[in-house]
CSV table of C-alpha atoms in Angstrom, one decimal:
chain,number,residue,atom,x,y,z
K,1,MET,CA,5.6,-27.5,10.7
K,2,MET,CA,8.9,-26.0,9.4
K,3,ALA,CA,10.0,-22.9,7.4
K,4,ARG,CA,12.0,-23.7,4.3
K,5,ILE,CA,14.2,-20.9,3.3
K,6,ASP,CA,14.2,-19.5,-0.2
K,7,LEU,CA,17.9,-19.2,-1.1
K,8,ASP,CA,17.1,-16.5,-3.7
K,9,SER,CA,16.0,-14.2,-0.8
K,10,TYR,CA,19.5,-14.3,0.9
K,11,THR,CA,19.9,-10.9,2.7
K,12,PRO,CA,22.9,-10.2,4.9
K,13,LEU,CA,21.8,-7.9,7.7
K,14,PRO,CA,23.4,-4.5,7.4
K,15,PHE,CA,22.8,-3.9,11.1
K,16,LYS,CA,24.1,-7.3,12.3
K,17,PRO,CA,27.4,-8.3,10.5
K,18,GLY,CA,27.7,-12.1,10.2
K,19,VAL,CA,23.9,-12.7,10.2
K,20,ALA,CA,21.7,-13.2,7.1
K,21,ARG,CA,17.9,-13.2,6.6
K,22,PHE,CA,16.0,-15.5,4.4
K,23,ALA,CA,12.3,-15.3,3.4
K,24,SER,CA,10.7,-18.7,3.9
K,25,ASP,CA,7.7,-20.8,3.0
K,26,LEU,CA,5.8,-22.8,5.7
K,27,TYR,CA,5.6,-26.5,5.2
K,28,VAL,CA,3.5,-29.0,7.2
K,29,ASP,CA,4.3,-32.7,7.0
K,30,GLY,CA,6.5,-32.0,4.1
K,31,ARG,CA,4.0,-30.2,2.0
K,32,PRO,CA,3.5,-26.5,1.3
K,33,HIS,CA,1.1,-25.0,3.9
K,34,PRO,CA,-1.8,-23.4,2.0
K,35,TYR,CA,-2.4,-21.0,4.9
K,36,CYS,CA,1.1,-19.4,4.5
K,37,PRO,CA,0.6,-16.0,2.7
K,38,ARG,CA,3.9,-16.5,0.8
K,39,VAL,CA,2.9,-19.9,-0.4
K,40,ASN,CA,-0.5,-18.5,-1.5
K,41,LEU,CA,1.1,-15.7,-3.4
K,42,GLN,CA,3.2,-18.2,-5.4
K,43,ARG,CA,0.1,-20.1,-6.2
K,44,VAL,CA,-1.6,-17.0,-7.7
K,45,LEU,CA,1.6,-16.0,-9.5
K,46,GLU,CA,1.8,-19.4,-11.1
K,47,GLU,CA,-1.7,-19.0,-12.4
K,48,LEU,CA,-0.6,-15.7,-13.9
K,49,ARG,CA,2.5,-17.3,-15.4
K,50,SER,CA,0.4,-20.1,-16.9
K,51,ALA,CA,-1.5,-17.4,-18.7
K,52,GLY,CA,1.8,-16.1,-20.0
K,53,TYR,CA,2.6,-13.2,-17.7
K,54,VAL,CA,4.9,-12.1,-14.8
K,55,PHE,CA,3.6,-9.5,-12.3
K,56,ASN,CA,6.2,-6.8,-11.7
K,57,VAL,CA,5.7,-4.5,-8.8
K,58,GLY,CA,7.4,-1.6,-7.0
K,59,VAL,CA,6.3,0.1,-3.8
K,60,GLU,CA,6.9,3.4,-2.2
K,61,PRO,CA,7.3,2.7,1.5
K,62,GLU,CA,6.2,5.8,3.4
K,63,HIS,CA,6.7,5.7,7.1
K,64,PHE,CA,7.0,7.9,10.2
K,65,LEU,CA,9.7,8.1,12.9
K,66,VAL,CA,8.1,8.7,16.2
K,67,THR,CA,8.9,8.9,19.9
K,68,ARG,CA,6.8,8.6,23.1
K,69,ALA,CA,6.1,11.7,25.2
K,70,ALA,CA,6.2,11.6,29.0
K,71,ASP,CA,2.4,10.9,29.1
K,72,GLY,CA,2.7,8.0,26.7
K,73,ARG,CA,1.4,9.6,23.6
K,74,ILE,CA,3.4,9.3,20.4
K,75,GLN,CA,4.9,12.4,18.8
K,76,PRO,CA,6.9,13.1,15.6
K,77,TRP,CA,10.6,12.4,16.0
K,78,ASP,CA,12.3,15.8,15.9
K,79,PRO,CA,15.5,15.8,18.0
K,80,ALA,CA,16.7,19.1,16.4
K,81,GLY,CA,13.4,20.8,17.0
K,82,VAL,CA,13.2,22.0,13.4
K,83,ASP,CA,10.6,19.7,11.7
K,84,ASN,CA,7.6,21.8,12.6
K,85,LEU,CA,6.3,23.4,9.4
K,86,ALA,CA,2.7,23.0,8.5
K,87,LYS,CA,3.9,22.1,4.9
K,88,PRO,CA,7.2,20.3,5.6
K,89,CYS,CA,7.5,18.3,2.4
K,90,TYR,CA,11.1,18.5,1.0
K,91,ASP,CA,11.9,21.2,3.5
K,92,PHE,CA,15.8,21.4,3.9
K,93,LYS,CA,15.9,21.8,7.6
K,94,GLY,CA,13.7,18.7,8.2
K,95,LEU,CA,15.5,16.7,5.6
K,96,ALA,CA,19.0,17.7,7.0
K,97,ALA,CA,18.0,16.7,10.5
K,98,ALA,CA,17.1,13.2,9.3
K,99,CYS,CA,20.1,13.0,7.0
K,100,ASP,CA,22.0,10.4,9.1
K,101,TYR,CA,19.0,8.1,9.2
K,102,LEU,CA,18.3,8.4,5.5
K,103,ARG,CA,22.0,7.9,4.6
K,104,ASP,CA,22.2,4.8,6.8
K,105,MET,CA,19.1,3.4,5.0
K,106,ASN,CA,20.3,4.3,1.6
K,107,ASP,CA,23.8,2.8,2.2
K,108,ALA,CA,22.3,-0.4,3.5
K,109,LEU,CA,19.9,-0.8,0.5
K,110,ARG,CA,22.7,0.0,-2.0
K,111,LYS,CA,24.9,-2.7,-0.5
K,112,LEU,CA,22.0,-5.1,-0.9
K,113,GLY,CA,21.8,-4.2,-4.6
K,114,TRP,CA,18.2,-3.2,-4.5
K,115,GLY,CA,18.7,-0.2,-6.8
K,116,VAL,CA,17.8,2.5,-4.3
K,117,TYR,CA,17.4,5.7,-6.2
K,118,GLN,CA,15.5,8.3,-4.1
K,119,SER,CA,14.8,9.3,-0.6
K,120,ASP,CA,13.0,12.3,0.8
K,121,HIS,CA,11.2,14.0,3.7
K,122,GLU,CA,7.6,13.2,2.9
K,123,ASP,CA,4.5,15.3,3.3
K,124,ALA,CA,4.1,15.1,7.1
K,125,ASN,CA,6.4,16.0,10.0
K,126,ALA,CA,8.8,13.1,10.6
K,127,GLN,CA,7.5,11.2,7.6
K,128,TYR,CA,10.0,9.7,5.1
K,129,GLU,CA,10.1,7.7,1.9
K,130,ILE,CA,12.9,5.7,0.4
K,131,ASN,CA,12.4,4.2,-3.1
K,132,PHE,CA,14.1,1.2,-4.7
K,133,LYS,CA,13.7,-0.5,-8.1
K,134,TYR,CA,10.8,-2.7,-8.9
K,135,ALA,CA,11.1,-6.5,-9.2
K,136,ASP,CA,8.7,-9.5,-9.6
K,137,ALA,CA,5.9,-9.5,-7.1
K,138,LEU,CA,7.4,-12.2,-4.8
K,139,THR,CA,10.8,-10.5,-4.6
K,140,THR,CA,9.2,-7.1,-3.9
K,141,ALA,CA,7.0,-8.6,-1.2
K,142,ASP,CA,10.1,-10.1,0.5
K,143,ARG,CA,11.9,-6.8,0.2
K,144,PHE,CA,9.1,-4.7,1.6
K,145,ILE,CA,9.0,-6.9,4.7
K,146,PHE,CA,12.7,-6.6,5.1
K,147,PHE,CA,12.6,-2.9,4.5
K,148,LYS,CA,10.3,-2.6,7.6
K,149,MET,CA,12.8,-4.6,9.6
K,150,LEU,CA,15.7,-2.4,8.4
K,151,ALA,CA,13.9,0.8,9.1
K,152,GLY,CA,13.0,-0.3,12.6
K,153,GLU,CA,16.6,-1.3,13.5
K,154,THR,CA,18.0,1.9,11.9
K,155,ALA,CA,15.6,4.2,13.6
K,156,ARG,CA,16.5,2.7,17.0
K,157,LYS,CA,20.0,4.0,16.6
K,158,TYR,CA,18.5,7.5,16.7
K,159,GLY,CA,16.1,7.0,19.6
K,160,ALA,CA,13.1,6.7,17.3
K,161,VAL,CA,10.5,4.1,16.4
K,162,ALA,CA,9.7,3.5,12.7
K,163,THR,CA,6.0,3.0,12.1
K,164,PHE,CA,4.2,2.0,9.0
K,165,MET,CA,0.8,2.7,10.6
K,166,ALA,CA,-1.4,4.2,8.0
K,167,LYS,CA,-2.5,7.2,10.0
K,168,PRO,CA,-0.6,7.8,13.3
K,169,PHE,CA,-1.7,11.4,13.5
K,170,GLY,CA,-5.2,12.6,12.7
K,171,ASP,CA,-4.2,16.0,11.4
K,172,ARG,CA,-1.3,14.9,9.1
K,173,THR,CA,-0.9,12.9,5.9
K,174,GLY,CA,-1.1,9.2,6.2
K,175,SER,CA,1.5,6.6,5.0
K,176,GLY,CA,0.9,4.7,1.8
K,177,ALA,CA,2.7,2.0,-0.1
K,178,HIS,CA,1.9,3.4,-3.5
K,179,MET,CA,2.0,0.3,-5.7
K,180,HIS,CA,3.5,0.6,-9.2
K,181,TYR,CA,3.0,-2.3,-11.5
K,182,SER,CA,2.9,-3.8,-15.0
K,183,LEU,CA,2.9,-7.3,-16.6
K,184,ALA,CA,5.7,-8.8,-18.5
K,185,ASP,CA,5.7,-11.6,-21.1
K,186,ALA,CA,6.7,-14.7,-19.1
K,187,GLU,CA,9.0,-15.9,-22.0
K,188,THR,CA,10.7,-12.7,-23.2
K,189,GLY,CA,10.4,-10.3,-20.2
K,190,LYS,CA,8.9,-7.6,-22.5
K,191,ASN,CA,6.5,-5.1,-20.8
K,192,VAL,CA,3.1,-6.0,-22.2
K,193,PHE,CA,1.4,-3.0,-20.6
K,194,ALA,CA,3.2,-0.6,-23.0
K,195,ALA,CA,1.8,0.5,-26.3
K,196,THR,CA,2.6,3.3,-28.8
K,197,ASP,CA,-0.8,3.4,-30.4
K,198,ASP,CA,-3.0,4.0,-27.4
K,199,ARG,CA,-6.1,6.0,-28.6
K,200,ARG,CA,-6.5,7.2,-25.0
K,201,GLY,CA,-3.1,8.7,-25.0
K,202,LEU,CA,-1.7,7.0,-21.9
K,203,GLY,CA,0.8,4.7,-23.5
K,204,LEU,CA,-1.1,1.6,-22.3
K,205,SER,CA,-1.9,-1.6,-24.2
K,206,GLU,CA,-5.3,-3.2,-24.5
K,207,LEU,CA,-4.2,-5.9,-22.1
K,208,ALA,CA,-3.3,-3.2,-19.5
K,209,TYR,CA,-6.8,-1.7,-19.8
K,210,HIS,CA,-8.4,-5.1,-19.3
K,211,PHE,CA,-6.2,-5.6,-16.2
K,212,LEU,CA,-7.3,-2.2,-14.9
K,213,GLY,CA,-10.9,-3.1,-15.7
K,214,GLY,CA,-10.5,-6.0,-13.3
K,215,VAL,CA,-8.9,-3.9,-10.6
K,216,LEU,CA,-11.6,-1.2,-10.8
K,217,ALA,CA,-14.4,-3.8,-10.9
K,218,HIS,CA,-13.1,-5.4,-7.7
K,219,ALA,CA,-11.7,-2.3,-6.0
K,220,ARG,CA,-14.2,-2.2,-3.1
K,221,ALA,CA,-13.5,-5.8,-2.1
K,222,LEU,CA,-9.8,-5.4,-2.9
K,223,CYS,CA,-9.6,-2.5,-0.4
K,224,ALA,CA,-10.1,-4.9,2.5
K,225,VAL,CA,-6.7,-6.5,1.6
K,226,THR,CA,-4.8,-3.4,0.5
K,227,SER,CA,-6.1,-1.4,3.5
K,228,PRO,CA,-6.5,-4.2,6.1
K,229,THR,CA,-6.7,-2.3,9.5
K,230,VAL,CA,-9.2,-0.1,11.2
K,231,ASN,CA,-6.8,2.7,11.1
K,232,CYS,CA,-6.3,2.5,7.3
K,233,TYR,CA,-9.7,4.0,6.7
K,234,LYS,CA,-8.8,7.2,8.5
K,235,ARG,CA,-6.4,7.7,5.6
K,236,LEU,CA,-9.0,6.9,2.9
K,237,GLN,CA,-11.7,9.4,4.0
K,238,ILE,CA,-13.2,11.6,1.3
K,239,GLY,CA,-13.4,15.4,1.9
K,240,GLN,CA,-10.7,15.6,4.6
K,241,GLY,CA,-8.8,18.4,3.0
K,242,LEU,CA,-11.7,20.8,3.4
K,243,THR,CA,-11.0,21.0,7.2
K,244,SER,CA,-7.2,21.1,7.3
K,245,THR,CA,-4.4,23.4,6.2
K,246,HIS,CA,-1.7,20.7,6.5
K,247,SER,CA,0.2,20.0,3.3
K,248,GLY,CA,-1.1,17.1,1.2
K,249,TYR,CA,-3.9,16.2,3.6
K,250,THR,CA,-6.0,15.0,0.8
K,251,TRP,CA,-3.3,13.2,-1.2
K,252,THR,CA,-4.9,9.8,-0.7
K,253,PRO,CA,-7.6,9.3,-3.3
K,254,ALA,CA,-10.8,7.5,-2.2
K,255,TYR,CA,-12.5,7.6,-5.6
K,256,ILE,CA,-12.5,4.5,-7.8
K,257,THR,CA,-11.0,6.0,-11.0
K,258,TYR,CA,-8.0,5.9,-13.2
K,259,GLY,CA,-6.4,8.7,-15.2
K,260,ASP,CA,-3.2,10.3,-16.5
K,261,ASN,CA,-0.3,11.6,-14.5
K,262,ASN,CA,-2.8,12.9,-11.8
K,263,ARG,CA,-2.4,12.2,-8.1
K,264,THR,CA,-6.1,12.7,-7.4
K,265,GLN,CA,-6.9,9.3,-9.1
K,266,MET,CA,-6.9,5.9,-7.4
K,267,ILE,CA,-4.8,4.7,-10.4
K,268,ARG,CA,-2.4,7.1,-11.9
K,269,THR,CA,-0.4,6.6,-15.1
K,270,PRO,CA,3.0,8.3,-14.5
K,271,ASP,CA,4.4,7.2,-17.8
K,272,ALA,CA,3.7,4.7,-20.6
K,273,GLY,CA,3.7,1.0,-19.7
K,274,HIS,CA,3.1,1.1,-16.0
K,275,VAL,CA,0.5,2.4,-13.5
K,276,GLU,CA,0.4,3.4,-9.9
K,277,ASP,CA,-2.3,2.6,-7.3
K,278,ARG,CA,-2.1,5.4,-4.7
K,279,THR,CA,-4.7,3.9,-2.3
K,280,VAL,CA,-2.6,1.0,-1.0
K,281,SER,CA,-1.7,1.4,2.7
K,282,ALA,CA,1.7,1.1,4.2
K,283,ALA,CA,0.1,-1.2,6.8
K,284,PHE,CA,-0.7,-3.9,4.2
K,285,ASN,CA,0.5,-7.5,4.0
K,286,PRO,CA,2.2,-7.5,0.6
K,287,TYR,CA,1.8,-11.3,0.1
K,288,LEU,CA,-1.9,-11.1,0.5
K,289,ALA,CA,-2.4,-7.8,-1.3
K,290,PHE,CA,-0.3,-8.8,-4.4
K,291,ALA,CA,-2.2,-12.1,-4.6
K,292,ALA,CA,-5.6,-10.4,-4.4
K,293,TYR,CA,-4.5,-7.8,-6.9
K,294,ALA,CA,-3.2,-10.3,-9.4
K,295,ALA,CA,-6.5,-12.2,-9.1
K,296,ALA,CA,-8.5,-9.0,-9.8
K,297,GLY,CA,-6.3,-8.1,-12.8
K,298,LEU,CA,-6.4,-11.6,-14.3
K,299,ASP,CA,-10.2,-11.7,-14.0
K,300,GLY,CA,-10.2,-8.4,-16.0
K,301,ILE,CA,-8.0,-10.0,-18.7
K,302,GLN,CA,-10.1,-13.1,-18.9
K,303,ARG,CA,-13.3,-11.2,-19.2
K,304,ARG,CA,-11.8,-8.5,-21.3
K,305,LEU,CA,-13.2,-5.8,-19.0
K,306,ASP,CA,-13.1,-2.2,-20.1
K,307,PRO,CA,-12.3,0.4,-17.4
K,308,GLY,CA,-13.9,3.2,-19.4
K,309,GLU,CA,-12.4,6.5,-20.4
K,310,PRO,CA,-9.7,8.0,-18.1
K,311,ASN,CA,-10.5,10.8,-15.8
K,312,ARG,CA,-8.2,13.8,-16.5
K,313,GLY,CA,-9.5,16.4,-14.0
K,314,ASN,CA,-8.9,17.1,-10.3
K,315,MET,CA,-11.1,14.6,-8.5
K,316,TYR,CA,-11.0,16.6,-5.4
K,317,ALA,CA,-12.6,19.6,-7.2
K,318,LEU,CA,-15.7,17.6,-8.4
K,319,ALA,CA,-19.0,18.4,-6.8
K,320,LEU,CA,-21.0,15.5,-5.4
K,321,GLU,CA,-23.7,16.0,-8.1
K,322,GLU,CA,-21.1,15.7,-10.8
K,323,MET,CA,-19.6,12.5,-9.3
K,324,THR,CA,-23.1,11.0,-9.1
K,325,ARG,CA,-23.9,11.9,-12.7
K,326,ARG,CA,-20.7,10.3,-13.8
K,327,CYS,CA,-21.3,7.2,-11.7
K,328,ILE,CA,-18.0,7.6,-9.9
K,329,ARG,CA,-17.8,5.1,-7.0
K,330,VAL,CA,-16.0,5.6,-3.7
K,331,LEU,CA,-13.8,3.2,-1.8
K,332,PRO,CA,-15.2,1.8,1.5
K,333,GLN,CA,-15.0,4.3,4.3
K,334,SER,CA,-14.5,1.7,7.1
K,335,LEU,CA,-13.0,-1.7,7.5
K,336,SER,CA,-16.5,-3.1,8.2
K,337,GLU,CA,-17.8,-1.8,4.9
K,338,ALA,CA,-14.8,-3.2,3.0
K,339,LEU,CA,-15.3,-6.6,4.6
K,340,ASP,CA,-18.9,-6.6,3.5
K,341,GLU,CA,-17.7,-6.1,0.0
K,342,LEU,CA,-15.1,-8.9,0.3
K,343,GLU,CA,-17.8,-11.3,1.4
K,344,ARG,CA,-19.6,-10.6,-1.9
K,345,ASP,CA,-16.6,-10.9,-4.2
K,346,GLU,CA,-15.6,-14.5,-5.1
K,347,VAL,CA,-12.6,-13.4,-7.3
K,348,ILE,CA,-10.8,-11.7,-4.4
K,349,GLN,CA,-11.8,-14.6,-2.1
K,350,LYS,CA,-10.2,-16.9,-4.7
K,351,GLY,CA,-7.1,-14.7,-4.7
K,352,LEU,CA,-6.7,-15.3,-0.9
K,353,GLY,CA,-7.5,-19.0,-1.3
K,354,PRO,CA,-7.9,-21.0,1.9
K,355,ILE,CA,-6.7,-17.9,3.9
K,356,TYR,CA,-9.9,-16.0,3.1
K,357,PRO,CA,-12.2,-17.4,5.9
K,358,GLU,CA,-9.6,-16.9,8.6
K,359,PHE,CA,-8.7,-13.4,7.2
K,360,LEU,CA,-12.4,-12.4,7.3
K,361,ARG,CA,-12.9,-13.8,10.8
K,362,LEU,CA,-9.8,-12.1,12.2
K,363,LYS,CA,-10.7,-8.7,10.6
K,364,ARG,CA,-14.3,-8.9,11.8
K,365,THR,CA,-13.0,-9.5,15.3
K,366,GLU,CA,-10.6,-6.5,15.0
K,367,TRP,CA,-13.5,-4.3,13.9
K,368,ASN,CA,-15.7,-5.5,16.8
K,369,ASP,CA,-12.9,-4.9,19.3
K,370,TYR,CA,-12.4,-1.4,17.9
K,371,HIS,CA,-16.1,-0.6,17.9
K,372,ARG,CA,-16.4,-1.5,21.6
K,373,GLN,CA,-13.8,1.2,22.6
K,374,VAL,CA,-14.9,4.5,23.9
K,375,SER,CA,-12.6,7.3,22.6
K,376,ALA,CA,-11.6,10.5,24.2
K,377,TRP,CA,-13.5,12.3,21.5
K,378,GLU,CA,-16.7,10.7,22.4
K,379,VAL,CA,-16.2,11.4,26.1
K,380,GLU,CA,-15.5,15.1,25.4
K,381,ARG,CA,-18.4,15.5,23.0
K,382,TYR,CA,-21.2,13.5,24.7
K,383,LEU,CA,-20.4,13.4,28.5
K,384,THR,CA,-22.3,16.6,29.3
K,385,MET,CA,-25.3,15.9,26.9
K,386,LEU,CA,-28.7,15.6,28.6
C-alpha cells in the first residue's frame, strides 16, 4: 500500500515553513484502493462528469476553541474573561478577544489563495467560523481537511484546542459545515442550477429541482453520512429551542424541507443558482459525504424527481398537527435510526461503494459502545428511584 500525492493539492504549511502538505490517494499493488474515501469520491464525480456536470461545493466550517478545566471537563476558551454573553453572536468583546487567532487563520488562508472572505464569532461562546470561496467537490474536501489541521495548529499557539465536534456543549449551538452547492456544465463551466424563469421564484432551474428532489428523497439515509457520529444527533434534535434561552439554539433544522432564504429549512436558497444544506455536521468526512450527496442528486436528475413546492414559513413555528397534515418528514433523531435508513437505501449505498459495509459495521459498533455507557444524567435521575 502506498499514498500517491495529488500535485494539484500542494499546500505549503503556514505554521511550518519549508514543509508542504499534499492530499493523496491510496494505491494497493499499483491500483487505486476502492476503500479510500478520496478514491471513492473521484469515482462518483466521474459518473457525474459523464452525465455532463461538475459538482461545485463550498462549506462553512464552524468550530469551537476549548480548554480543559482542572477537573478534566472542557470549557469555552476565554482567556480575557469576556466571552460570557447568553447571545454572543457577533459581539465585539468576544470577537476582539479572538482577533489574533482569526487574523492568523485569515492571513494563512489568504496566502494559500483560497479566497477567504469572511470570519466571525459564531452563535455560541468560543465558537467561530471562517469562510472561503467554493471550488469543485474534490478540492473543497481537501481544503476542509486541511482547514481542520490549520485550525488545530493555530489554536495551540493560544493555549486552546480547536474542535469540530458537532455539539461539545449541551446548552449551546452546535457546529455545522453548512454545505453550499450547485452543478456546472462540464464543458463550459456554466452554472446549470441558475434560471431566470423559475415559476417558484427562487432562481433555480428544472435540473436544480430534480437534484433537490433526489436529496430530499434520500435525506434520511444521507443523514447517516453527513452526520456520522452519535454526538451529531444532539445537534439535530427537534424542539430544542423551547427549553433554552441561548442564542440560536434551534438554528439547526431537522425538517426535510427546502425553501427560500430561510434558515429554518434543511435546504435554503440564499440566492439564485445555488442552495445551502444547513443540516450537515462539522464532524463529517467530506469525501464520503460529497460522494453520497452527489449520488442522491444524480438519482433525482435521472428520475426527474420533483421536490414539491418550497416552504416559505418559519418551520419552528409550525404545530405538530400542521406538519403532519403537510406530510413534512423529520431527519433521524439518532445515529441508530439513520443507519436503519441507510440499510434501506441502495442509492446512498452505491454512493459509498465498497466502503458502505465497513462504514455500517463501524457505525453500528460506535452506537453500541455509546449505548452501553451510563451517563451522569442517568445516575442523578434514577439512582434514588425505588
